[in-house]
Short mmCIF file of C-alpha atoms and ligand atoms in Angstrom, two decimals:
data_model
loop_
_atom_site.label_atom_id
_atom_site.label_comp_id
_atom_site.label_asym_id
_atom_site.label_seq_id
_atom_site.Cartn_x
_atom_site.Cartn_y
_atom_site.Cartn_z
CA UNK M 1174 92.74 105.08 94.38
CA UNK M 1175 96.20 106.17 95.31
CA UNK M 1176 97.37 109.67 96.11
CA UNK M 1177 101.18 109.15 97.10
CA UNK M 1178 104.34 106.56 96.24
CA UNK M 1179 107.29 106.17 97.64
CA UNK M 1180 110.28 105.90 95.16
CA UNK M 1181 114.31 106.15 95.86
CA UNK M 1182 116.93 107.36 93.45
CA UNK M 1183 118.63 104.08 91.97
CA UNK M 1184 122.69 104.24 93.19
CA UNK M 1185 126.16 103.95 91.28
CA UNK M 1186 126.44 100.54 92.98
CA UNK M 1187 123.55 99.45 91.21
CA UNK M 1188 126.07 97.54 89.15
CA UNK M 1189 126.66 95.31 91.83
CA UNK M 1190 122.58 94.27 92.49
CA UNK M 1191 121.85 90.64 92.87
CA UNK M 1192 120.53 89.56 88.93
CA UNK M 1193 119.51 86.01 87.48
CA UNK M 1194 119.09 88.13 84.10
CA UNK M 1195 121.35 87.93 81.45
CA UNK M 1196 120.90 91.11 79.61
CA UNK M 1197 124.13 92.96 80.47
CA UNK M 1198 124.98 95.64 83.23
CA UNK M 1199 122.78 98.51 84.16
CA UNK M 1200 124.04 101.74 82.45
CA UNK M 1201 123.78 103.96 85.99
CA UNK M 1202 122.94 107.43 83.59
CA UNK M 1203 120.48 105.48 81.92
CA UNK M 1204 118.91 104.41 84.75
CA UNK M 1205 118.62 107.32 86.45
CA UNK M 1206 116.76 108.91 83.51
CA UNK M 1207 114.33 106.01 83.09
CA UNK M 1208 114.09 106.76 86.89
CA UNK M 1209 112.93 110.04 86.54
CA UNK M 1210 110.47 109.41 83.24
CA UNK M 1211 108.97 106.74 86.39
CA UNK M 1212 108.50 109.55 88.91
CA UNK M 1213 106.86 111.85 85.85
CA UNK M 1214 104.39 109.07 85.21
CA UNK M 1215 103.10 108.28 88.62
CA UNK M 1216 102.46 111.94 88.67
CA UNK M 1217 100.48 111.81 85.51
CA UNK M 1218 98.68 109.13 87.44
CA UNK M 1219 97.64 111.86 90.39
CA UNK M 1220 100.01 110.61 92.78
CA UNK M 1221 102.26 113.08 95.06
CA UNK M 1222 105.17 111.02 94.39
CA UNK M 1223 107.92 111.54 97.60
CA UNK M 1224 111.74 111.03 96.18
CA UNK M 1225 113.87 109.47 98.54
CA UNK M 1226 117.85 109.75 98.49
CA UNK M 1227 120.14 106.77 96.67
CA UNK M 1228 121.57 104.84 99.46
CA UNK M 1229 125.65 103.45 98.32
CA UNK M 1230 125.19 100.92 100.58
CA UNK M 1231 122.62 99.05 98.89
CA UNK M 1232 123.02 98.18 95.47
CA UNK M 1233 119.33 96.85 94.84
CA UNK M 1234 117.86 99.97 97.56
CA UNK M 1235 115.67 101.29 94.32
CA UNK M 1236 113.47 98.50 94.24
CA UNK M 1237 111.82 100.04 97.08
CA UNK M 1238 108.83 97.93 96.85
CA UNK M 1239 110.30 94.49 98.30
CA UNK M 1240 110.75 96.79 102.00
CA UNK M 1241 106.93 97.59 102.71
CA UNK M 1242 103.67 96.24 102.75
CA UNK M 1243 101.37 99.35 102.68
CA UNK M 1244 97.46 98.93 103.26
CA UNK M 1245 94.93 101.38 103.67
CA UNK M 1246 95.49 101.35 107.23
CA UNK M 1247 99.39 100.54 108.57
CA UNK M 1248 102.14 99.35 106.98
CA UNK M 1249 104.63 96.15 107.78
CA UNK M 1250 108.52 96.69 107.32
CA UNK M 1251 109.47 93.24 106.11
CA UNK M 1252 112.36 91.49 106.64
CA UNK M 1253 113.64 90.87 102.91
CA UNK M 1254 114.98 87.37 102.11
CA UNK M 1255 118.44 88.49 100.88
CA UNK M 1256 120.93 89.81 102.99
CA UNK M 1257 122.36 92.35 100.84
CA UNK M 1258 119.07 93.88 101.31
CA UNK M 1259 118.30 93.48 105.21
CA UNK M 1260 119.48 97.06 105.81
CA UNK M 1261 117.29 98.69 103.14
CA UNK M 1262 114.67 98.88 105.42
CA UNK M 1263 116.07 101.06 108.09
CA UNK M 1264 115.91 104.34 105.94
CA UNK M 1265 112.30 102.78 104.62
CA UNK M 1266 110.92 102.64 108.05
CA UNK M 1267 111.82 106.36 108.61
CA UNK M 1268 110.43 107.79 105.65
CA UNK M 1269 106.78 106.14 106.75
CA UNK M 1270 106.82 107.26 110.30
CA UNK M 1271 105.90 110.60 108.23
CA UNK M 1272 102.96 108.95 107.03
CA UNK M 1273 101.89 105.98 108.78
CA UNK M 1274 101.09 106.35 112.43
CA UNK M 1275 101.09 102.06 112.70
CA UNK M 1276 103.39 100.47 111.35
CA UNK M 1277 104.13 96.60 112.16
CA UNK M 1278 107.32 94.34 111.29
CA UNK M 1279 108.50 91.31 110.27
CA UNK M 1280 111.07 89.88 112.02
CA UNK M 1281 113.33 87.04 111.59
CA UNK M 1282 113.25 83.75 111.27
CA UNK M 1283 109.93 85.06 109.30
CA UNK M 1284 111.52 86.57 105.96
CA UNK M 1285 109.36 88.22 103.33
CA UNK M 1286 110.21 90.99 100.23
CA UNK M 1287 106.74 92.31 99.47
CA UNK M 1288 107.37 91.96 95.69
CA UNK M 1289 105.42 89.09 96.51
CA UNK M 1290 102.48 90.43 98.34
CA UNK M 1291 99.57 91.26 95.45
CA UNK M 1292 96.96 93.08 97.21
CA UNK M 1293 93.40 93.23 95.88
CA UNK M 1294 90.74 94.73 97.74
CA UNK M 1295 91.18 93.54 101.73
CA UNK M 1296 92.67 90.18 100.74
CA UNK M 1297 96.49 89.61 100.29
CA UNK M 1298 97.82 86.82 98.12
CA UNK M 1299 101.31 86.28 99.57
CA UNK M 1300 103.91 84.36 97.23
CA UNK M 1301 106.11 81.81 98.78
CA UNK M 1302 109.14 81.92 97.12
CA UNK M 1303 113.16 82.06 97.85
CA UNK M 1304 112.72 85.51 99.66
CA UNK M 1305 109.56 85.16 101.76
CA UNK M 1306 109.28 82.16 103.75
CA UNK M 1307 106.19 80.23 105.55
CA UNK M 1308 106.97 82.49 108.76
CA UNK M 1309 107.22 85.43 107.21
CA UNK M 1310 103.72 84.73 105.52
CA UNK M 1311 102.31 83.40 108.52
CA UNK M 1312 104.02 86.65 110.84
CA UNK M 1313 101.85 88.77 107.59
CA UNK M 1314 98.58 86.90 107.66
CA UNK M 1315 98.32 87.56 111.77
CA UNK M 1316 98.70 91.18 111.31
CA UNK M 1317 96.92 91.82 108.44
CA UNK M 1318 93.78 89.78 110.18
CA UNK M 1319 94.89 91.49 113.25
CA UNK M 1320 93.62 95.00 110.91
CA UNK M 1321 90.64 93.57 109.47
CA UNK M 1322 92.02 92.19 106.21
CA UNK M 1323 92.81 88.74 105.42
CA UNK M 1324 96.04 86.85 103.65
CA UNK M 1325 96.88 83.37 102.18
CA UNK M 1326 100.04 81.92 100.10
CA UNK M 1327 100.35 80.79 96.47
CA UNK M 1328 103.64 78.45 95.91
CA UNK M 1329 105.82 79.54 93.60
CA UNK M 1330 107.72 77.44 91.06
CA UNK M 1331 110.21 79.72 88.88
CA UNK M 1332 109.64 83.37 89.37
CA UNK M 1333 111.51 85.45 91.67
CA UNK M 1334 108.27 87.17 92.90
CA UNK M 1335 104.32 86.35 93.22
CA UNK M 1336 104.11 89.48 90.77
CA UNK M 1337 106.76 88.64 88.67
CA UNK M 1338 104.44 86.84 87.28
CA UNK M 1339 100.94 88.17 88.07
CA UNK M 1340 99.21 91.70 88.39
CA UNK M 1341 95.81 92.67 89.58
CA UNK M 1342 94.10 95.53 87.29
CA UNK M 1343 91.03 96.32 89.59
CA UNK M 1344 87.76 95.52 88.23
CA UNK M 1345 88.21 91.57 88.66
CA UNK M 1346 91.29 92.14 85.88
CA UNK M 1347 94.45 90.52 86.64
CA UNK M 1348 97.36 89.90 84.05
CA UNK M 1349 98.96 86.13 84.58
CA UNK M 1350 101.90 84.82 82.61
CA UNK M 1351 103.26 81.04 82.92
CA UNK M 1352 102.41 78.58 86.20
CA UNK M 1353 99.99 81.59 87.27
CA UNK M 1354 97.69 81.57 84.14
CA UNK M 1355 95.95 78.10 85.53
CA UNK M 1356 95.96 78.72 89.53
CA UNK M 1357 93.23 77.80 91.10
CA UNK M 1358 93.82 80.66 93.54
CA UNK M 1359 92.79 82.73 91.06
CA UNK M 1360 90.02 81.35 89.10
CA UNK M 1361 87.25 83.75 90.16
CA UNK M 1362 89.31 86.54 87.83
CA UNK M 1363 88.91 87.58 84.64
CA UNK M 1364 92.34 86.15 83.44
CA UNK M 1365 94.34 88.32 80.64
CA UNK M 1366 96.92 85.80 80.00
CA UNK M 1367 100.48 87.20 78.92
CA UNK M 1368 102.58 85.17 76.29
CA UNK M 1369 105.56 83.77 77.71
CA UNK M 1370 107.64 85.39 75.37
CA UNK M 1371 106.53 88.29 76.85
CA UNK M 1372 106.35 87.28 80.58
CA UNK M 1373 108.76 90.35 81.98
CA UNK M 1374 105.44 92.78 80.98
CA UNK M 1375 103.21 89.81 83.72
CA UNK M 1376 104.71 92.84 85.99
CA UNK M 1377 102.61 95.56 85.02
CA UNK M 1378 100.69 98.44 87.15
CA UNK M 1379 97.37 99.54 87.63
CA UNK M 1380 97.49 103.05 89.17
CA UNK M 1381 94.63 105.26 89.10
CA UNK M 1382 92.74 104.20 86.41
CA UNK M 1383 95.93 103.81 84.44
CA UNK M 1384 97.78 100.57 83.30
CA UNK M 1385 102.17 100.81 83.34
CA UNK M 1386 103.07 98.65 80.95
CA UNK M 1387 106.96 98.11 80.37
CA UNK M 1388 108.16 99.45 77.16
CA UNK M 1389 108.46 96.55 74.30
CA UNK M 1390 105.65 94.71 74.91
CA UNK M 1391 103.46 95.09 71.95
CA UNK M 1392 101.41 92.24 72.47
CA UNK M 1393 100.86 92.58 76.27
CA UNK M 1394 99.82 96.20 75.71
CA UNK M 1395 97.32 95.45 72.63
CA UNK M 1396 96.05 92.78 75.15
CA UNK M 1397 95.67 95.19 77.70
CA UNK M 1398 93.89 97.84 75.63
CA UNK M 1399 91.40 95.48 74.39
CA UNK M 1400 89.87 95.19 77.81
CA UNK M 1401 89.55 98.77 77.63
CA UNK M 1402 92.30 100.14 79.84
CA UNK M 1403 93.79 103.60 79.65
CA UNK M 1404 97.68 102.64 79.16
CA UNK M 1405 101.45 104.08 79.73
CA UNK M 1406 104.52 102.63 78.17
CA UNK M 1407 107.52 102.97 80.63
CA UNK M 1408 111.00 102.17 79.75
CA UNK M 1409 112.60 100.12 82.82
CA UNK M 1410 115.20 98.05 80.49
CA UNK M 1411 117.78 99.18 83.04
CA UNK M 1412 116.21 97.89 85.53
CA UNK M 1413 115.28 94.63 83.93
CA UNK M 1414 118.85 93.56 83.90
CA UNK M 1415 118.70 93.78 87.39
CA UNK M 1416 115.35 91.18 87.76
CA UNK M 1417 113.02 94.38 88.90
CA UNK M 1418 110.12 95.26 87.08
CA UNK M 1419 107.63 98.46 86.98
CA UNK M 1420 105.94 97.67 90.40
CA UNK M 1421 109.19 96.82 92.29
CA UNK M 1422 110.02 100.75 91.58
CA UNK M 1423 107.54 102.23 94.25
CA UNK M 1424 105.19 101.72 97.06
CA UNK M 1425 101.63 103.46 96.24
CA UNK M 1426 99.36 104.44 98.88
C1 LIG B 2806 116.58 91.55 93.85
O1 LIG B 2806 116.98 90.48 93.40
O2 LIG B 2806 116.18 91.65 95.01
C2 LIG B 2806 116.58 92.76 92.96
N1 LIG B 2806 117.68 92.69 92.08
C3 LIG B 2806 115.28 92.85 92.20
C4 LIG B 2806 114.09 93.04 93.06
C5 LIG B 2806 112.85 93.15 92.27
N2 LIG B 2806 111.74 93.42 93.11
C6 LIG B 2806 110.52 92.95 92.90
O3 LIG B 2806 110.29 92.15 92.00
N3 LIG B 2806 109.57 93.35 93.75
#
């Protein structure tokens, strides 16, 4: 269970994030009220959510996610792969100090966003993509065995982020879309596997009992509801445009 998340306000240069999308640019106003339905629904969820300033400087600074790892006990500033993004983390690593007495980094030539960490229980799958290199993974797996947890890497072929494309639900539930539905990584889960016409809803949330699903994904969410989860529809087409999903909005802990 989580009790707290981390969000930040998304920022008039949002315009200017780094997108492979093609679905237009983000309407600021429109984000910032999808932003704030977000914060209202991670509250439904129990969590004591902590709003965090927008930050001009950095046009993709709301997908606060890719700037933390946060387990149960520390949390790693990363080192993000994209260098419009580098800076994000200084503000990031001053809001945990209020919460997290340890907290570890990654440094460079190591880069890693932790959109493509997937926790699930004490064992971190770690995505090796464009953004998070072999050092960077390696630099993660050291500390988090250095904790008492453990870490390995999945290859990725064409998503941005390991959970682009793949979501753990608790109970042995994870949601898999494309070159994830078949890894051998994951065979040991109970597999809900998301049509690729649908893949943006692979990034979904489990929070609290509670499964996020984006907003437009009617068979995703049937899927999801047949397994017997309580679910949430969440617009985030504004942030879509920009390549983030639901998760990529906060850091629970
Ligand atoms: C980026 O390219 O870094 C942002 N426009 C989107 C980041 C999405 N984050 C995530 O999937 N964890």
């Amino acid at each position: 269970m989580f009790t707290r998340a981390i969000v930040r306000k998304p920022c008039k240069n949002m315009v200017n994030g780094i997108t492979s999308a093609d679905y237009g640019i983000p309407s600021y106003e429109n984000a910032l009220y999808q932003h704030s339905n977000y914060v209202e629904v991670l509250k439904k969820c129990g969590l004591q959510v902590h709003v965090t300033e927008s930050n001009e400087q950095f046009p993709d600074s709301v997908f606060v996610e890719d700037t933390a790892l946060l387990t149960p006990s520390f949390a790693v500033i990363t080192n993000p792969g994209a260098q419009s993004r580098k800076g994000e983390v200084v503000e990031m690593e001053a809001t945990l100090k209020k919460f997290f007495p340890t907290i570890e980094h990654i440094t460079s030539p190591g880069t890693l966003d932790a959109g493509d960490v997937m926790m699930v229980g004490r064992h971190f799958y770690i995505g090796l993509s464009k953004r998070t290199n072999p050092v960077g993974a390696a630099q993660l797996i050291y500390l988090l065995k250095k904790y008492g947890f453990s870490g390995s890497t999945i290859s990725l072929k064409s998503v941005l982020h390991l959970k682009t494309g793949v979501s753990y639900l608790e109970n042995n539930y994870m949601l898999a879309c494309g070159e994830f539905v078949t890894k051998t990584d994951f065979g040991k889960y109970h597999i809900i596997e998301i049509p690729q016409t649908e893949s943006y809803a692979a990034n979904s949330l489990w929070v609290n009992g509670y499964v996020l699903v984006p907003k437009g994904y009617p068979r995703t969410l049937s899927l999801i509801k047949r397994e017997g989860f309580s679910t949430i529809e969440v617009d985030v087409s504004e942030f879509r445009k920009l390549d983030g999903g639901l998760s990529c909005l906060s850091l629970r802990f």
